[in-house]
PDB file of C-alpha atoms in Angstrom:
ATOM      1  CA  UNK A1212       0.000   0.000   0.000  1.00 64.00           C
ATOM      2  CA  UNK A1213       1.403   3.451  -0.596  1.00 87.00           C
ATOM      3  CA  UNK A1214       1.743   6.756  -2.151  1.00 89.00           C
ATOM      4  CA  UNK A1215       3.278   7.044  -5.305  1.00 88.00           C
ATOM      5  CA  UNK A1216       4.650  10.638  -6.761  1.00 87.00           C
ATOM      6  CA  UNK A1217       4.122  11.135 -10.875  1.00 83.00           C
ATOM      7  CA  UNK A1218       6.312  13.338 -12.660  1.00 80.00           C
ATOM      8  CA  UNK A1219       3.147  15.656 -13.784  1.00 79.00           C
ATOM      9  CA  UNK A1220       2.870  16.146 -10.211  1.00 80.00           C
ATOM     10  CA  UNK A1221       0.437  15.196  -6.703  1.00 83.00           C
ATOM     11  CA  UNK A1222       0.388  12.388  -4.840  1.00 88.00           C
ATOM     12  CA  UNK A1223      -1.146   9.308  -5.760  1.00 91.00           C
ATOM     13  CA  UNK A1224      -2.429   6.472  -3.447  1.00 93.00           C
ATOM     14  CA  UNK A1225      -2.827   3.105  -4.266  1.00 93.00           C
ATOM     15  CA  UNK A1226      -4.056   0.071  -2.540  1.00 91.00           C
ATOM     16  CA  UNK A1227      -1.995  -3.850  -2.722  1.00 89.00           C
ATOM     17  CA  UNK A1228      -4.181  -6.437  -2.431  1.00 88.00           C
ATOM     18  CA  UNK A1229      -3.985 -10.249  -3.411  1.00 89.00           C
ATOM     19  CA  UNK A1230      -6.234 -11.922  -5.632  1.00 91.00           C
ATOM     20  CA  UNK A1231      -6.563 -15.125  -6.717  1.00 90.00           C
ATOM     21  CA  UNK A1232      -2.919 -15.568  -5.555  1.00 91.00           C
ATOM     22  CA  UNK A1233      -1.850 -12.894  -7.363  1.00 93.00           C
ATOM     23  CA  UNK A1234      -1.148  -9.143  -6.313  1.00 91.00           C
ATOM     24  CA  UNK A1235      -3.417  -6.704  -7.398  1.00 92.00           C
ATOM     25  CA  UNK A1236      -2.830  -2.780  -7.292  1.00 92.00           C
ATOM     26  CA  UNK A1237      -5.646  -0.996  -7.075  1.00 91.00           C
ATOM     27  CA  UNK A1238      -5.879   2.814  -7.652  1.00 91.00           C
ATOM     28  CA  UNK A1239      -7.659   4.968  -5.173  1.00 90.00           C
ATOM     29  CA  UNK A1240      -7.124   8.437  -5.605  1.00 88.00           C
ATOM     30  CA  UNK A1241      -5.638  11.444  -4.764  1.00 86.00           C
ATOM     31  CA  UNK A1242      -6.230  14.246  -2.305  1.00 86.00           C
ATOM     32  CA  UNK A1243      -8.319  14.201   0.365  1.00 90.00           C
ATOM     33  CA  UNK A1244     -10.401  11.662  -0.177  1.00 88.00           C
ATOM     34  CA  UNK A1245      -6.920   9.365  -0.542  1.00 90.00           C
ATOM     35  CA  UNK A1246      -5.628  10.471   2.423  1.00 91.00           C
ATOM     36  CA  UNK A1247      -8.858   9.075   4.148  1.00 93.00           C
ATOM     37  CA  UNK A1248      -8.437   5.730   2.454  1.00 92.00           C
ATOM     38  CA  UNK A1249      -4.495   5.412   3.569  1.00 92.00           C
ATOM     39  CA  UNK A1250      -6.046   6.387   7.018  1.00 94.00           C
ATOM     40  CA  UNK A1251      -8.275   4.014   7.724  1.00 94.00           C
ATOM     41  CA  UNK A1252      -5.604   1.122   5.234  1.00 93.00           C
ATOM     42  CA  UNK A1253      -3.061   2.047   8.084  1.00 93.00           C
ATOM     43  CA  UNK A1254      -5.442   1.751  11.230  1.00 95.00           C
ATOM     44  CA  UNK A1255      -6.533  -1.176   9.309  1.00 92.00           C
ATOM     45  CA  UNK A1256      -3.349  -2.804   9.129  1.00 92.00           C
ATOM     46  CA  UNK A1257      -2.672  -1.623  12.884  1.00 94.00           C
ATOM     47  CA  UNK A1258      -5.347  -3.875  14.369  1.00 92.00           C
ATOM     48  CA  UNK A1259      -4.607  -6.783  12.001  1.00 89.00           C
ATOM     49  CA  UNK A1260      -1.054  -6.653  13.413  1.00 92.00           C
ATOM     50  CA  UNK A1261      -2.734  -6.431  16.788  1.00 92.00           C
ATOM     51  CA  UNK A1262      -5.295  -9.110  16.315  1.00 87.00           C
ATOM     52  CA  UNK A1263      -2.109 -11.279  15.296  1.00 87.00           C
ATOM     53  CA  UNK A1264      -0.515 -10.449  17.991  1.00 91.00           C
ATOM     54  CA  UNK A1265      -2.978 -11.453  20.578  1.00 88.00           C
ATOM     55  CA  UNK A1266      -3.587 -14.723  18.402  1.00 85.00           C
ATOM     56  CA  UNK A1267      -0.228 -15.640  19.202  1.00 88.00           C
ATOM     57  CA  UNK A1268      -0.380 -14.685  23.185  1.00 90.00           C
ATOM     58  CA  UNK A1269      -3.484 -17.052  22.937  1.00 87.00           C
ATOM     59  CA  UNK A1270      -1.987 -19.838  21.719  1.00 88.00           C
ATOM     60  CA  UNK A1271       1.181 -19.700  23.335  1.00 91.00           C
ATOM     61  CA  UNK A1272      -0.930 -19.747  26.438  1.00 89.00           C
ATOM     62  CA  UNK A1273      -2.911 -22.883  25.920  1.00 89.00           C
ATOM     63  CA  UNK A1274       0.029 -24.938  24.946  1.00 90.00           C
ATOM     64  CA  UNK A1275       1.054 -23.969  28.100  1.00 90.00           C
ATOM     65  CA  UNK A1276      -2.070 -25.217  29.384  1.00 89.00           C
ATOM     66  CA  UNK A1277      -2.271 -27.784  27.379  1.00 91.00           C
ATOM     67  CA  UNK A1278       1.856 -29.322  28.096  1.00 92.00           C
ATOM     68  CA  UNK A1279       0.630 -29.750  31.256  1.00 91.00           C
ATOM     69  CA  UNK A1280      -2.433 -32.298  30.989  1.00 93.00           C
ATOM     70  CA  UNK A1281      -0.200 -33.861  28.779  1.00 93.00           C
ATOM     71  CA  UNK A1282       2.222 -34.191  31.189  1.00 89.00           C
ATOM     72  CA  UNK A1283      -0.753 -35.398  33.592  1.00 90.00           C
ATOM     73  CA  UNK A1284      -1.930 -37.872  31.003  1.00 93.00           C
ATOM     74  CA  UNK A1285       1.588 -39.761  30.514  1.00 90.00           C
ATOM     75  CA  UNK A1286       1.898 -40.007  34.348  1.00 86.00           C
ATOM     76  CA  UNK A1287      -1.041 -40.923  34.989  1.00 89.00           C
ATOM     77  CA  UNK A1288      -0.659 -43.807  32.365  1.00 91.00           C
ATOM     78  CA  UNK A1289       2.190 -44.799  33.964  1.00 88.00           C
ATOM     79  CA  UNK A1290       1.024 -44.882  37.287  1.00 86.00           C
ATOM     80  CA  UNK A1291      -1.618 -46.872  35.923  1.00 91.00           C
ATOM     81  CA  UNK A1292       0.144 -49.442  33.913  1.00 91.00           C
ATOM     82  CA  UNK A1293       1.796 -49.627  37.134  1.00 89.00           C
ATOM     83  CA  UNK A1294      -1.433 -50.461  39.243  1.00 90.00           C
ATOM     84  CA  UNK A1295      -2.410 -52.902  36.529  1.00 92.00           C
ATOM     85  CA  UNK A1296       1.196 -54.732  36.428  1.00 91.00           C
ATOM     86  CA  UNK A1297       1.706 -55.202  40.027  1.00 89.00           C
ATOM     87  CA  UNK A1298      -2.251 -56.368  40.231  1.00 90.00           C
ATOM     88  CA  UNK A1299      -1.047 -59.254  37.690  1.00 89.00           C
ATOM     89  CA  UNK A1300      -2.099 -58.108  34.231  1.00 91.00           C
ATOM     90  CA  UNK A1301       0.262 -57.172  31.161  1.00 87.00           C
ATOM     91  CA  UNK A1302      -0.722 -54.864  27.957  1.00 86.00           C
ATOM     92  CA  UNK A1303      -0.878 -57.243  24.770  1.00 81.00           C
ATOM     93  CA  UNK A1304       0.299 -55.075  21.791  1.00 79.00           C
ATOM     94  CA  UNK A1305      -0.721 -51.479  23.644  1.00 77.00           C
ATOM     95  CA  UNK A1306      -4.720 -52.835  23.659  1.00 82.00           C
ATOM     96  CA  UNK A1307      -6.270 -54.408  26.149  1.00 86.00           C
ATOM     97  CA  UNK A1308      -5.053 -55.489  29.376  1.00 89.00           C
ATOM     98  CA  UNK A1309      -4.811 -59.297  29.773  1.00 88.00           C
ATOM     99  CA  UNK A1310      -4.239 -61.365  33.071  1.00 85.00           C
ATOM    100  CA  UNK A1311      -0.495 -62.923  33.666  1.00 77.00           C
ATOM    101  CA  UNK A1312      -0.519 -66.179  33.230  1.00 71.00           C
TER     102      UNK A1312
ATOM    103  CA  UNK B1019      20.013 -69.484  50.342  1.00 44.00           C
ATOM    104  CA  UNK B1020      18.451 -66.683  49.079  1.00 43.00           C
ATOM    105  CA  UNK B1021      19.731 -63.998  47.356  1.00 42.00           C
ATOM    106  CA  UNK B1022      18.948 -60.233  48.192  1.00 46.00           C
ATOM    107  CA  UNK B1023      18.613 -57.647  45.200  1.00 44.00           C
ATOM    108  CA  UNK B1024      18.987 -54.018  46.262  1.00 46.00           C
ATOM    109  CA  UNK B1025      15.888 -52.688  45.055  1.00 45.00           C
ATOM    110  CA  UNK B1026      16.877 -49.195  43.091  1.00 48.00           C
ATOM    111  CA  UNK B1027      15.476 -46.143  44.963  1.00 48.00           C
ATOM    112  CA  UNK B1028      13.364 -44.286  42.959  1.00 52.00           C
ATOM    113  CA  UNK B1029      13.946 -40.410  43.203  1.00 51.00           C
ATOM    114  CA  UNK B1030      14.316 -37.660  41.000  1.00 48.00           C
ATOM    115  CA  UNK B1031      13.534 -36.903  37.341  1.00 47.00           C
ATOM    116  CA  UNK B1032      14.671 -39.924  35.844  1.00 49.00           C
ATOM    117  CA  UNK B1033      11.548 -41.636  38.258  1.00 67.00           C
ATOM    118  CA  UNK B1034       9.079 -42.005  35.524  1.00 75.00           C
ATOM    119  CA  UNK B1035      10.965 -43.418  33.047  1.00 80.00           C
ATOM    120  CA  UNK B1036      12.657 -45.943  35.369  1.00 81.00           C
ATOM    121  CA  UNK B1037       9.320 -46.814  36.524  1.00 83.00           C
ATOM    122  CA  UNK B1038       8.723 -47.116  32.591  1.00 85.00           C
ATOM    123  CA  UNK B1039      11.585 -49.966  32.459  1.00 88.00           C
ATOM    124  CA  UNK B1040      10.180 -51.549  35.637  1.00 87.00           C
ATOM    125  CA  UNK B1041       6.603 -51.925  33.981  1.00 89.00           C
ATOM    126  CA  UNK B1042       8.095 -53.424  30.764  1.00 88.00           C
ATOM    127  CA  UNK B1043      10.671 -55.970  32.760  1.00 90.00           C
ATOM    128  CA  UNK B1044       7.907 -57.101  34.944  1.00 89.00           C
ATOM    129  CA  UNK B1045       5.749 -57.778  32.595  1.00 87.00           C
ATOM    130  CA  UNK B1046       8.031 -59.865  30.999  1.00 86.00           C
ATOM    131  CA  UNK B1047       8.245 -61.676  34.874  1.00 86.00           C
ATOM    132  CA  UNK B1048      10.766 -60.089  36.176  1.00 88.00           C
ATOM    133  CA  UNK B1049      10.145 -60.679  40.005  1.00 89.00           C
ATOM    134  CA  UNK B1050      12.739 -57.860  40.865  1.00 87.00           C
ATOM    135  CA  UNK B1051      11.226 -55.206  38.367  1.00 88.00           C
ATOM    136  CA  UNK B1052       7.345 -56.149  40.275  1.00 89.00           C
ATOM    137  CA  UNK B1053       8.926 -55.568  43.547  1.00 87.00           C
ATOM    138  CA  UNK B1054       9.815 -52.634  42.501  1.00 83.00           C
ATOM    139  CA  UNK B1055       6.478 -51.328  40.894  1.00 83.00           C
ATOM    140  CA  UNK B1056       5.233 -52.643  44.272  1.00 85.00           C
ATOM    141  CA  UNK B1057       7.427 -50.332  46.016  1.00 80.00           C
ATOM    142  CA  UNK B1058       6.629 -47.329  44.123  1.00 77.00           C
ATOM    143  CA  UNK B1059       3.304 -47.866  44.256  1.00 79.00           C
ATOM    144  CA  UNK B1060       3.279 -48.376  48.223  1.00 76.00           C
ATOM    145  CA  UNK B1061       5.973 -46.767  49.548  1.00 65.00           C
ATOM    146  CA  UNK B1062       6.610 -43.364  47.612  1.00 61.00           C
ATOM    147  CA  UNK B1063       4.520 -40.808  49.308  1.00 63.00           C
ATOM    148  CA  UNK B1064       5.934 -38.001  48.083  1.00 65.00           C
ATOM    149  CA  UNK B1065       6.274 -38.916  44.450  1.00 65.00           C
ATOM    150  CA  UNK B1066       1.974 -39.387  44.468  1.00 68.00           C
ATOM    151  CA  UNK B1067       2.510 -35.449  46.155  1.00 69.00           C
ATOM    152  CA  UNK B1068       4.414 -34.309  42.606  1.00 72.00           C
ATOM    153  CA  UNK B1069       1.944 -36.358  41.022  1.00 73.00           C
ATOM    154  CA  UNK B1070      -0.660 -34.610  42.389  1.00 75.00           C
ATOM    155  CA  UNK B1071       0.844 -30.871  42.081  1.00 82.00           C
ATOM    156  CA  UNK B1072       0.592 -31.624  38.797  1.00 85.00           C
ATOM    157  CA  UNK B1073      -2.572 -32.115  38.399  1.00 89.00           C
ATOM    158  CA  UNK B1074      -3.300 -29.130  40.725  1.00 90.00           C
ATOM    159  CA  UNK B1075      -1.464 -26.928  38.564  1.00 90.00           C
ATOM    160  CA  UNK B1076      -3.201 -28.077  35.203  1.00 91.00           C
ATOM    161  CA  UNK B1077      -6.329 -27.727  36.437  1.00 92.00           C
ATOM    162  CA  UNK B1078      -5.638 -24.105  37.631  1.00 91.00           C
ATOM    163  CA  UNK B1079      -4.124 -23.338  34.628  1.00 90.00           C
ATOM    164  CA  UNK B1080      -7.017 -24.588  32.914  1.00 91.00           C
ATOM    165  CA  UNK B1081      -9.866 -22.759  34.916  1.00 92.00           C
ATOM    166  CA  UNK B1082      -7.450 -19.567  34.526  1.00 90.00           C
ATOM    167  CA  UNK B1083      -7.864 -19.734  30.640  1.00 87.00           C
ATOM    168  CA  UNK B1084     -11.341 -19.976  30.994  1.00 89.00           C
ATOM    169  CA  UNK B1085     -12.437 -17.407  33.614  1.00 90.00           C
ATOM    170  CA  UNK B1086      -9.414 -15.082  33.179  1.00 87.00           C
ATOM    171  CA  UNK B1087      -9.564 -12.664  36.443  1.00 86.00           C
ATOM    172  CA  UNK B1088     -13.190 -13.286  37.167  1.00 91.00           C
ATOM    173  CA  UNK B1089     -13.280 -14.516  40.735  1.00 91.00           C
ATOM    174  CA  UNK B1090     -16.888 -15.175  40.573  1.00 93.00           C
ATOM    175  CA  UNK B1091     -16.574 -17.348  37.671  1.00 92.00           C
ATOM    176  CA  UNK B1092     -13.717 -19.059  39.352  1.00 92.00           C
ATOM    177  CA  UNK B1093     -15.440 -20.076  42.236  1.00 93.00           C
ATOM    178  CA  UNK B1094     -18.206 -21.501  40.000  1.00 94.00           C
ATOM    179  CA  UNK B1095     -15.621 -23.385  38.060  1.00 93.00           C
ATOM    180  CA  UNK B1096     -13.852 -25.040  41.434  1.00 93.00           C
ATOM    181  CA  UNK B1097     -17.084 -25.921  42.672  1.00 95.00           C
ATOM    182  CA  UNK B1098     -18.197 -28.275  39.806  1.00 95.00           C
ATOM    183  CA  UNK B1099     -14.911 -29.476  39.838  1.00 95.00           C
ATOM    184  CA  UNK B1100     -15.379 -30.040  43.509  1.00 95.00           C
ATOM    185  CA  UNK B1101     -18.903 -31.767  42.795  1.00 96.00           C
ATOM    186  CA  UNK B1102     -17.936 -34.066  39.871  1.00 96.00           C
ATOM    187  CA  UNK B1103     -14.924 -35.365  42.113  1.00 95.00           C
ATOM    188  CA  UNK B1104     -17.036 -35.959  44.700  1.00 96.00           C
ATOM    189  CA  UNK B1105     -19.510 -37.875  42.327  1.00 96.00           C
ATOM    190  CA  UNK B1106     -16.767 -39.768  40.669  1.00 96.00           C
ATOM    191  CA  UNK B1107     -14.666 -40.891  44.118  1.00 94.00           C
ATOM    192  CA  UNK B1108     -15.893 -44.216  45.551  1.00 93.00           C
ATOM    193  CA  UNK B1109     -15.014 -44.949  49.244  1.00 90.00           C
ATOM    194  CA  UNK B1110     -12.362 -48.206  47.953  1.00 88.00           C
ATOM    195  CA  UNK B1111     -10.868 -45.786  45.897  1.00 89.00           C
ATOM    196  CA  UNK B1112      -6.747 -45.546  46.322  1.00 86.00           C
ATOM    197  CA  UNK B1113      -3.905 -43.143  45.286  1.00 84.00           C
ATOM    198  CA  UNK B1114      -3.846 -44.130  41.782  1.00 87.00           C
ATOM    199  CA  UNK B1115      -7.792 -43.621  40.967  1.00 91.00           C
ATOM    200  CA  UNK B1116      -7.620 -41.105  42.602  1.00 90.00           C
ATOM    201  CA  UNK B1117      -5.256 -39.288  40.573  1.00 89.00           C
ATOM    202  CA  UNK B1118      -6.824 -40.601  37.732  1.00 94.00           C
ATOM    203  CA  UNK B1119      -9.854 -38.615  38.852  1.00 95.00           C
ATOM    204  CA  UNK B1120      -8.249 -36.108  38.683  1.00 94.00           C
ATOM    205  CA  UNK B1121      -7.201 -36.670  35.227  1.00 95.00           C
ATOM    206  CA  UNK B1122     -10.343 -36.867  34.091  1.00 97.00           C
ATOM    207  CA  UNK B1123     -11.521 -33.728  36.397  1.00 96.00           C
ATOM    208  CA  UNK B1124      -8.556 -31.647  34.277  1.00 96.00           C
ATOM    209  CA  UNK B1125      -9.616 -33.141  30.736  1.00 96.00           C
ATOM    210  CA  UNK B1126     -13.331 -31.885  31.824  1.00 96.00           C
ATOM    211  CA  UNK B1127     -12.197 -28.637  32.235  1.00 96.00           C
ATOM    212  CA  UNK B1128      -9.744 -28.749  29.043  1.00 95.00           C
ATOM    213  CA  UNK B1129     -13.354 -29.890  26.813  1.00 95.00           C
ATOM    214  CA  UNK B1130     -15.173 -27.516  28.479  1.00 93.00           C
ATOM    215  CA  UNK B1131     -12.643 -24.550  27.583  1.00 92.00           C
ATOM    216  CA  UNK B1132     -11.886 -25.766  24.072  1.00 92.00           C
ATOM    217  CA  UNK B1133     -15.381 -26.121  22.781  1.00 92.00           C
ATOM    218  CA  UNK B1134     -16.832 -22.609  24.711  1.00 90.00           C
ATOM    219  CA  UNK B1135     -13.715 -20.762  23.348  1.00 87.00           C
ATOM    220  CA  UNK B1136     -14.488 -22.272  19.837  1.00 90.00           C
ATOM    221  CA  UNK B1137     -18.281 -21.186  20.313  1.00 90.00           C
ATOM    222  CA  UNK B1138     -16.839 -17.792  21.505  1.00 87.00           C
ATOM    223  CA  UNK B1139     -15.250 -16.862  18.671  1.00 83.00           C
ATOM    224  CA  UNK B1140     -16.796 -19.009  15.469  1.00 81.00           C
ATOM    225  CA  UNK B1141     -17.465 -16.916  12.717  1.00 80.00           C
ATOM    226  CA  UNK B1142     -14.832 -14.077  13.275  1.00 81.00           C
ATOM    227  CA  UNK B1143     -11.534 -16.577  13.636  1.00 81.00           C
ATOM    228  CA  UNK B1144      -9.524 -17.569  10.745  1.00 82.00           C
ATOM    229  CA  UNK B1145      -9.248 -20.804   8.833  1.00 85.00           C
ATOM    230  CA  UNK B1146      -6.084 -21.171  10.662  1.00 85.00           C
ATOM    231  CA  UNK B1147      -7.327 -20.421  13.793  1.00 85.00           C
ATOM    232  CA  UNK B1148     -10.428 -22.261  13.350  1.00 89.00           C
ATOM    233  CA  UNK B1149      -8.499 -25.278  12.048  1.00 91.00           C
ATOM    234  CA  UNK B1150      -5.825 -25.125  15.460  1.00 90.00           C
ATOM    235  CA  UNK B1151      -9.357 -24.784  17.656  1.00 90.00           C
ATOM    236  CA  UNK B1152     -11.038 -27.624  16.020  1.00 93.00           C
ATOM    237  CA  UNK B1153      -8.011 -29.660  16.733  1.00 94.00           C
ATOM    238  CA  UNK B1154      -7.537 -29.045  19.952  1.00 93.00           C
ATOM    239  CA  UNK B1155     -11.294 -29.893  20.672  1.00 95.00           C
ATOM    240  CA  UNK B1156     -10.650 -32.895  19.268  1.00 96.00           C
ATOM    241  CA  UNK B1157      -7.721 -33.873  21.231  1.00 95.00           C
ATOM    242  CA  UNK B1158      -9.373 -32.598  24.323  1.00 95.00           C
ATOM    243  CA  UNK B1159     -12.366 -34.981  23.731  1.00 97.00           C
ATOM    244  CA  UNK B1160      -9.892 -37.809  22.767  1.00 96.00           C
ATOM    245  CA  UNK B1161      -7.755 -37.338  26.432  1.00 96.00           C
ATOM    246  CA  UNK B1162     -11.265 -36.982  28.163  1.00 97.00           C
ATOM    247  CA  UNK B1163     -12.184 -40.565  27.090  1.00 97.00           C
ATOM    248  CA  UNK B1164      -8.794 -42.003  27.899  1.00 96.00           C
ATOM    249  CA  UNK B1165      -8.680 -40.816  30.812  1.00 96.00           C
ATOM    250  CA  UNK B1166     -12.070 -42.345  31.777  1.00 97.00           C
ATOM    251  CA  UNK B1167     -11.557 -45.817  30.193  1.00 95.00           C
ATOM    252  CA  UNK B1168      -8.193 -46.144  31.742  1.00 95.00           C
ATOM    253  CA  UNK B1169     -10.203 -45.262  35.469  1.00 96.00           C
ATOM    254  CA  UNK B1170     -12.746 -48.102  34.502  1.00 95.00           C
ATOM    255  CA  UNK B1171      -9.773 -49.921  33.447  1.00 94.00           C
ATOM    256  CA  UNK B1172      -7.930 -49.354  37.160  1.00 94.00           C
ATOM    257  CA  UNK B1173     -11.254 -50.069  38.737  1.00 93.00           C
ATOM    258  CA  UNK B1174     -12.214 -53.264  37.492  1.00 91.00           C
ATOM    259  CA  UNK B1175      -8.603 -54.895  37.433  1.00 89.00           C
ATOM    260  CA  UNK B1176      -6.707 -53.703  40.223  1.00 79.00           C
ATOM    261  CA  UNK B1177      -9.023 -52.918  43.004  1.00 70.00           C
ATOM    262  CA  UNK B1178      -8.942 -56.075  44.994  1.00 67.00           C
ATOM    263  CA  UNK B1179     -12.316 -57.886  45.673  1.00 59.00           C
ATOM    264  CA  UNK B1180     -14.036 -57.534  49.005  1.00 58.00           C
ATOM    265  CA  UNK B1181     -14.536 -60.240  50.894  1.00 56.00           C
ATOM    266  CA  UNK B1182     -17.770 -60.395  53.339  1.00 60.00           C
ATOM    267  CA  UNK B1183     -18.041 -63.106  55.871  1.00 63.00           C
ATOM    268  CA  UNK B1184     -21.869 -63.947  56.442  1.00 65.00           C
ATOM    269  CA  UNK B1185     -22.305 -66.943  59.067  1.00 65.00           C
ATOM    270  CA  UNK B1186     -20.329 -69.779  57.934  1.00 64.00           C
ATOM    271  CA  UNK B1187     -21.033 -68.398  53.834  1.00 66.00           C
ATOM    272  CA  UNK B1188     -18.516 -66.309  52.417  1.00 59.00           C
ATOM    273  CA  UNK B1189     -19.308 -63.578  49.706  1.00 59.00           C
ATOM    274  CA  UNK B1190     -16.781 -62.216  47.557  1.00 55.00           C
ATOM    275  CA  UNK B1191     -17.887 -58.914  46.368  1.00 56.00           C
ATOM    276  CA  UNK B1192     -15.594 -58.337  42.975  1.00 52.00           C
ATOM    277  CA  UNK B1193     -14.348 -54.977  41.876  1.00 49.00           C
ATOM    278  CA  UNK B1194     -15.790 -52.042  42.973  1.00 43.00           C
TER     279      UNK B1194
END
């Protein structure tokens, strides 16, 4: 997105957009009524870069969260297995759990 | 004459994965590697304590996703929690079903979380976003059942049967 200066003179703003996989420039104007339109591009682009920005807190934060009942879940498997070993059974192939014979 | 084996003592990080080695070998028979499980499971007190902070600290984390710095909400949150462990403990219960309550207690609150956040913001996430949330719903669902077969699992394998006396009969009540 930006202003672009012609050699007859004024500045010129355009808007960069992709379509279709392909980027698109888009003329908007000139003047005041471009100088709105690179506004409100800019504030735009402020809260996208925001909104991205608090995505990434977000997730960051739940695979905090998250590590931790995994962590939970292996021990606890563990512990389990354990139960179920000393009790007499054994695991055939990861299924089901199978008395000792 | 028979011969002693020291038993290793189980402390420190390496714990889980040497009770990981103990599991396989005494499945295989090893009488040494059962005595073992046998001591971890009876004699470690303050491993089922780390055990536990873990599970304390995943299920705070969890309710702090959801509720954020709403005390109210918090509260509300600790008291189902408090209501479905009471509904899921039995009196024979021991230390490991009890943790494993607890497992399923922090899985709860990880479904519960996942799908209300999805709810929450459906419609205004991105594909990307909306793919990562639909995954972790999905694992969340998938560790919820786990964790409740492998407590059915625990119940009806390793708690011993009870056995009741009645006048010269005796009843043997299997299994929780």
């Amino acid at each position: 997105m930006g202003w672009e200066r012609r050699e007859r003179g004024g500045l010129y703003y355009y808007r960069n957009t992709w379509q279709g996989g392909r980027p698109v420039k888009t003329y908007v104007g000139l003047g005041r009524l471009a100088d709105v339109a690179a506004r409100r591009d800019a504030q735009e682009r402020a809260q996208r870069v925001e909104r991205t920005a608090a995505d990434r807190e977000e997730r960051a934060r739940l695979q905090v969260a998250d590590a931790l009942v995994d962590q939970l879940c292996r021990e606890t498997d563990i512990l389990a297995a354990a139960a179920l070993t000393v009790a007499g059974y054994h695991q055939h192939d990861r299924g089901a759990w199978r008395r000792r014979r | 004459m028979t011969t002693r084996v020291a038993l290793p003592v189980l402390d420190g990080d390496e714990n889980t994965q040497q009770v990981v080695t103990f599991i396989q070998k005494a499945q295989t028979g090893d009488p040494v590697a059962l005595e073992a499980l046998t001591r971890v499971l009876d004699r470690q007190p303050e491993k089922w304590r780390s055990f536990g902070d873990v599970a304390a600290l995943a299920q705070s984390a969890q309710i702090q996703q959801a509720t954020g710095d709403d005390q109210l909400a918090r509260r509300g949150y600790e008291r189902n929690v408090a209501r479905l462990r009471a509904e899921l403990t039995r009196s024979q219960d021991g230390p490991v079903e009890l943790l494993l309550i607890e497992r399923i207690l922090t899985c709860w609150l990880q479904v519960g979380y996942a799908d209300a956040s999805y709810a929450q913001k459906a419609g205004t996430m991105s594909l990307e976003w909306s793919d990562y949330f639909l995954k972790r719903i999905d694992r969340a669902h998938r560790r919820l059942l786990t964790a409740t077969k492998t407590l059915a699992t625990v119940r009806k394998l390793a708690q011993p049967s009870v056995q009741i006396n009645v006048g010269e009969r005796q009843i043997n009540l299997v299994k929780g």
